[in-house]
mmCIF file with all atom_site columns, C-alpha atoms in Angstrom:
data_model
loop_
_atom_site.group_PDB
_atom_site.id
_atom_site.type_symbol
_atom_site.label_atom_id
_atom_site.label_alt_id
_atom_site.label_comp_id
_atom_site.label_asym_id
_atom_site.label_entity_id
_atom_site.label_seq_id
_atom_site.pdbx_PDB_ins_code
_atom_site.Cartn_x
_atom_site.Cartn_y
_atom_site.Cartn_z
_atom_site.occupancy
_atom_site.B_iso_or_equiv
_atom_site.pdbx_formal_charge
_atom_site.auth_seq_id
_atom_site.auth_comp_id
_atom_site.auth_asym_id
_atom_site.auth_atom_id
_atom_site.pdbx_PDB_model_num
ATOM 1   C CA . MET A 1 1   ? 13.624 -19.409 -10.500 1.00 0.00 ? 25  MET A CA 1
ATOM 2   C CA . ASP A 1 2   ? 14.430 -22.422 -8.342  1.00 0.00 ? 26  ASP A CA 1
ATOM 3   C CA . TRP A 1 3   ? 11.479 -22.157 -5.986  1.00 0.00 ? 27  TRP A CA 1
ATOM 4   C CA . LYS A 1 4   ? 12.180 -25.585 -4.484  1.00 0.00 ? 28  LYS A CA 1
ATOM 5   C CA . ALA A 1 5   ? 15.731 -24.657 -3.486  1.00 0.00 ? 29  ALA A CA 1
ATOM 6   C CA . LEU A 1 6   ? 14.415 -21.408 -2.025  1.00 0.00 ? 30  LEU A CA 1
ATOM 7   C CA . GLY A 1 7   ? 11.861 -23.296 0.073   1.00 0.00 ? 31  GLY A CA 1
ATOM 8   C CA . LEU A 1 8   ? 8.807  -21.740 -1.560  1.00 0.00 ? 32  LEU A CA 1
ATOM 9   C CA . PRO A 1 9   ? 6.439  -24.716 -2.033  1.00 0.00 ? 33  PRO A CA 1
ATOM 10  C CA . ASP A 1 10  ? 3.437  -22.475 -2.782  1.00 0.00 ? 34  ASP A CA 1
ATOM 11  C CA . TYR A 1 11  ? 5.233  -20.485 -5.514  1.00 0.00 ? 35  TYR A CA 1
ATOM 12  C CA . PRO A 1 12  ? 3.703  -22.473 -8.437  1.00 0.00 ? 36  PRO A CA 1
ATOM 13  C CA . ILE A 1 13  ? 0.233  -21.787 -7.071  1.00 0.00 ? 37  ILE A CA 1
ATOM 14  C CA . TYR A 1 14  ? 0.687  -18.051 -7.684  1.00 0.00 ? 38  TYR A CA 1
ATOM 15  C CA . VAL A 1 15  ? 3.252  -17.979 -10.496 1.00 0.00 ? 39  VAL A CA 1
ATOM 16  C CA . LYS A 1 16  ? 2.498  -20.047 -13.591 1.00 0.00 ? 40  LYS A CA 1
ATOM 17  C CA . LYS A 1 17  ? 5.596  -19.119 -15.637 1.00 0.00 ? 41  LYS A CA 1
ATOM 18  C CA . PRO A 1 18  ? 8.658  -18.657 -13.409 1.00 0.00 ? 42  PRO A CA 1
ATOM 19  C CA . MET A 1 19  ? 11.372 -16.350 -14.724 1.00 0.00 ? 43  MET A CA 1
ATOM 20  C CA . ASP A 1 20  ? 14.529 -14.843 -13.265 1.00 0.00 ? 44  ASP A CA 1
ATOM 21  C CA . LEU A 1 21  ? 17.231 -12.514 -14.537 1.00 0.00 ? 45  LEU A CA 1
ATOM 22  C CA . GLY A 1 22  ? 19.794 -15.320 -14.663 1.00 0.00 ? 46  GLY A CA 1
ATOM 23  C CA . THR A 1 23  ? 17.563 -17.201 -17.098 1.00 0.00 ? 47  THR A CA 1
ATOM 24  C CA . VAL A 1 24  ? 17.066 -14.042 -19.187 1.00 0.00 ? 48  VAL A CA 1
ATOM 25  C CA . LYS A 1 25  ? 20.818 -13.506 -19.346 1.00 0.00 ? 49  LYS A CA 1
ATOM 26  C CA . SER A 1 26  ? 21.400 -17.153 -20.276 1.00 0.00 ? 50  SER A CA 1
ATOM 27  C CA . ASN A 1 27  ? 18.715 -16.977 -22.966 1.00 0.00 ? 51  ASN A CA 1
ATOM 28  C CA . LEU A 1 28  ? 20.333 -13.855 -24.405 1.00 0.00 ? 52  LEU A CA 1
ATOM 29  C CA . GLN A 1 29  ? 23.734 -15.532 -24.474 1.00 0.00 ? 53  GLN A CA 1
ATOM 30  C CA . LYS A 1 30  ? 22.293 -18.642 -26.150 1.00 0.00 ? 54  LYS A CA 1
ATOM 31  C CA . GLY A 1 31  ? 20.352 -16.635 -28.733 1.00 0.00 ? 55  GLY A CA 1
ATOM 32  C CA . VAL A 1 32  ? 16.992 -17.989 -27.559 1.00 0.00 ? 56  VAL A CA 1
ATOM 33  C CA . TYR A 1 33  ? 15.190 -14.695 -28.136 1.00 0.00 ? 57  TYR A CA 1
ATOM 34  C CA . ARG A 1 34  ? 14.349 -13.859 -31.742 1.00 0.00 ? 58  ARG A CA 1
ATOM 35  C CA . ASN A 1 35  ? 14.087 -10.143 -30.971 1.00 0.00 ? 59  ASN A CA 1
ATOM 36  C CA . HIS A 1 36  ? 14.351 -7.598  -28.194 1.00 0.00 ? 60  HIS A CA 1
ATOM 37  C CA . LEU A 1 37  ? 10.603 -7.706  -27.588 1.00 0.00 ? 61  LEU A CA 1
ATOM 38  C CA . GLN A 1 38  ? 10.808 -11.324 -26.399 1.00 0.00 ? 62  GLN A CA 1
ATOM 39  C CA . ALA A 1 39  ? 13.663 -10.489 -24.029 1.00 0.00 ? 63  ALA A CA 1
ATOM 40  C CA . ALA A 1 40  ? 11.804 -7.475  -22.660 1.00 0.00 ? 64  ALA A CA 1
ATOM 41  C CA . GLU A 1 41  ? 8.705  -9.639  -22.141 1.00 0.00 ? 65  GLU A CA 1
ATOM 42  C CA . ASP A 1 42  ? 10.676 -12.071 -19.960 1.00 0.00 ? 66  ASP A CA 1
ATOM 43  C CA . ILE A 1 43  ? 12.298 -9.218  -18.029 1.00 0.00 ? 67  ILE A CA 1
ATOM 44  C CA . ARG A 1 44  ? 8.847  -7.808  -17.337 1.00 0.00 ? 68  ARG A CA 1
ATOM 45  C CA . LEU A 1 45  ? 7.745  -11.269 -16.222 1.00 0.00 ? 69  LEU A CA 1
ATOM 46  C CA . VAL A 1 46  ? 10.445 -11.233 -13.513 1.00 0.00 ? 70  VAL A CA 1
ATOM 47  C CA . TRP A 1 47  ? 8.920  -8.092  -11.995 1.00 0.00 ? 71  TRP A CA 1
ATOM 48  C CA . THR A 1 48  ? 5.284  -9.163  -12.314 1.00 0.00 ? 72  THR A CA 1
ATOM 49  C CA . ASN A 1 49  ? 6.000  -12.603 -10.837 1.00 0.00 ? 73  ASN A CA 1
ATOM 50  C CA . CYS A 1 50  ? 7.754  -11.029 -7.878  1.00 0.00 ? 74  CYS A CA 1
ATOM 51  C CA . MET A 1 51  ? 4.893  -8.628  -7.267  1.00 0.00 ? 75  MET A CA 1
ATOM 52  C CA . LYS A 1 52  ? 2.345  -11.408 -7.707  1.00 0.00 ? 76  LYS A CA 1
ATOM 53  C CA . TYR A 1 53  ? 4.028  -13.684 -5.161  1.00 0.00 ? 77  TYR A CA 1
ATOM 54  C CA . ASN A 1 54  ? 5.091  -11.115 -2.563  1.00 0.00 ? 78  ASN A CA 1
ATOM 55  C CA . MET A 1 55  ? 2.660  -9.061  -0.521  1.00 0.00 ? 79  MET A CA 1
ATOM 56  C CA . GLU A 1 56  ? 2.122  -5.488  -1.664  1.00 0.00 ? 80  GLU A CA 1
ATOM 57  C CA . GLY A 1 57  ? 4.252  -3.190  0.466   1.00 0.00 ? 81  GLY A CA 1
ATOM 58  C CA . SER A 1 58  ? 6.837  -5.868  1.289   1.00 0.00 ? 82  SER A CA 1
ATOM 59  C CA . ASP A 1 59  ? 10.493 -5.092  0.594   1.00 0.00 ? 83  ASP A CA 1
ATOM 60  C CA . LEU A 1 60  ? 10.610 -7.470  -2.384  1.00 0.00 ? 84  LEU A CA 1
ATOM 61  C CA . TYR A 1 61  ? 7.409  -6.078  -3.864  1.00 0.00 ? 85  TYR A CA 1
ATOM 62  C CA . VAL A 1 62  ? 8.658  -2.497  -3.533  1.00 0.00 ? 86  VAL A CA 1
ATOM 63  C CA . LEU A 1 63  ? 12.045 -3.406  -5.018  1.00 0.00 ? 87  LEU A CA 1
ATOM 64  C CA . ALA A 1 64  ? 10.447 -5.199  -7.978  1.00 0.00 ? 88  ALA A CA 1
ATOM 65  C CA . LYS A 1 65  ? 8.145  -2.226  -8.596  1.00 0.00 ? 89  LYS A CA 1
ATOM 66  C CA . ARG A 1 66  ? 11.110 0.152   -8.551  1.00 0.00 ? 90  ARG A CA 1
ATOM 67  C CA . LEU A 1 67  ? 13.224 -2.028  -10.872 1.00 0.00 ? 91  LEU A CA 1
ATOM 68  C CA . GLN A 1 68  ? 10.248 -2.419  -13.189 1.00 0.00 ? 92  GLN A CA 1
ATOM 69  C CA . GLY A 1 69  ? 10.013 1.358   -13.451 1.00 0.00 ? 93  GLY A CA 1
ATOM 70  C CA . GLN A 1 70  ? 13.751 1.728   -14.031 1.00 0.00 ? 94  GLN A CA 1
ATOM 71  C CA . PHE A 1 71  ? 13.718 -0.921  -16.733 1.00 0.00 ? 95  PHE A CA 1
ATOM 72  C CA . GLU A 1 72  ? 10.756 0.636   -18.536 1.00 0.00 ? 96  GLU A CA 1
ATOM 73  C CA . GLU A 1 73  ? 12.301 4.091   -18.322 1.00 0.00 ? 97  GLU A CA 1
ATOM 74  C CA . ARG A 1 74  ? 15.571 2.906   -19.834 1.00 0.00 ? 98  ARG A CA 1
ATOM 75  C CA . TYR A 1 75  ? 14.005 0.526   -22.332 1.00 0.00 ? 99  TYR A CA 1
ATOM 76  C CA . ASN A 1 76  ? 11.492 3.071   -23.641 1.00 0.00 ? 100 ASN A CA 1
ATOM 77  C CA . ARG A 1 77  ? 13.815 6.086   -23.581 1.00 0.00 ? 101 ARG A CA 1
ATOM 78  C CA . PRO A 1 78  ? 14.116 7.748   -26.977 1.00 0.00 ? 102 PRO A CA 1
ATOM 79  C CA . LYS A 1 79  ? 17.177 6.364   -28.721 1.00 0.00 ? 103 LYS A CA 1
ATOM 80  C CA . THR A 1 80  ? 18.707 9.712   -29.701 1.00 0.00 ? 104 THR A CA 1
ATOM 81  C CA . SER A 1 81  ? 21.313 10.552  -27.066 1.00 0.00 ? 105 SER A CA 1
ATOM 82  C CA . GLY A 1 82  ? 24.288 9.082   -28.903 1.00 0.00 ? 106 GLY A CA 1
ATOM 83  C CA . LEU A 1 83  ? 25.005 6.711   -26.020 1.00 0.00 ? 107 LEU A CA 1
ATOM 84  C CA . LEU A 1 84  ? 23.760 3.200   -25.293 1.00 0.00 ? 108 LEU A CA 1
ATOM 85  C CA . GLU A 1 85  ? 20.261 4.099   -26.344 1.00 0.00 ? 109 GLU A CA 1
ATOM 86  C CA . ASP A 1 86  ? 21.367 4.450   -29.982 1.00 0.00 ? 110 ASP A CA 1
ATOM 87  C CA . LEU A 1 87  ? 22.376 0.801   -30.221 1.00 0.00 ? 111 LEU A CA 1
ATOM 88  C CA . GLU A 1 88  ? 20.217 -1.766  -31.946 1.00 0.00 ? 112 GLU A CA 1
ATOM 89  C CA . PRO A 1 89  ? 17.411 -2.838  -29.588 1.00 0.00 ? 113 PRO A CA 1
ATOM 90  C CA . GLU A 1 90  ? 18.765 -6.390  -29.164 1.00 0.00 ? 114 GLU A CA 1
ATOM 91  C CA . ARG A 1 91  ? 22.192 -5.104  -28.117 1.00 0.00 ? 115 ARG A CA 1
ATOM 92  C CA . TYR A 1 92  ? 20.536 -2.509  -25.904 1.00 0.00 ? 116 TYR A CA 1
ATOM 93  C CA . VAL A 1 93  ? 18.623 -5.176  -23.940 1.00 0.00 ? 117 VAL A CA 1
ATOM 94  C CA . ARG A 1 94  ? 21.786 -7.273  -23.623 1.00 0.00 ? 118 ARG A CA 1
ATOM 95  C CA . ILE A 1 95  ? 23.631 -4.312  -22.109 1.00 0.00 ? 119 ILE A CA 1
ATOM 96  C CA . LEU A 1 96  ? 20.747 -3.527  -19.736 1.00 0.00 ? 120 LEU A CA 1
ATOM 97  C CA . VAL A 1 97  ? 20.674 -7.119  -18.506 1.00 0.00 ? 121 VAL A CA 1
ATOM 98  C CA . GLY A 1 98  ? 24.445 -7.131  -18.060 1.00 0.00 ? 122 GLY A CA 1
ATOM 99  C CA . TRP A 1 99  ? 24.617 -3.967  -15.992 1.00 0.00 ? 123 TRP A CA 1
ATOM 100 C CA . PRO A 1 100 ? 25.665 -4.731  -12.410 1.00 0.00 ? 124 PRO A CA 1
ATOM 101 C CA . TRP A 1 101 ? 22.606 -3.009  -10.893 1.00 0.00 ? 125 TRP A CA 1
ATOM 102 C CA . PHE A 1 102 ? 20.446 -5.328  -12.924 1.00 0.00 ? 126 PHE A CA 1
ATOM 103 C CA . VAL A 1 103 ? 22.025 -8.753  -12.481 1.00 0.00 ? 127 VAL A CA 1
ATOM 104 C CA . ARG A 1 104 ? 22.753 -8.500  -8.763  1.00 0.00 ? 128 ARG A CA 1
ATOM 105 C CA . VAL A 1 105 ? 19.068 -8.575  -7.925  1.00 0.00 ? 129 VAL A CA 1
ATOM 106 C CA . SER A 1 106 ? 17.644 -12.030 -7.317  1.00 0.00 ? 130 SER A CA 1
ATOM 107 C CA . PHE A 1 107 ? 14.217 -12.985 -6.088  1.00 0.00 ? 131 PHE A CA 1
#
């Protein structure tokens, strides 16, 4: 999250550990995460940071809340359908992060 480039000088006051989906994707590609739990933790951090910085009820807050719910629903879905959910958890997170609906969102 490049808060300086976005002109958000007060961002570090509210958000102590910035995270964005581009960084998550890069970390996945570089093998930074040791397991899917670490990747999911950073994805969750994107949503909580957005909701922490933006006022409740604002468009960005509402969008982050909705994407948080969608991520949790897909991430925690029982892995028995024979589709993506049956993949190993690490591969599953990589596919979730790579889906167009997921990577087009930036805060």
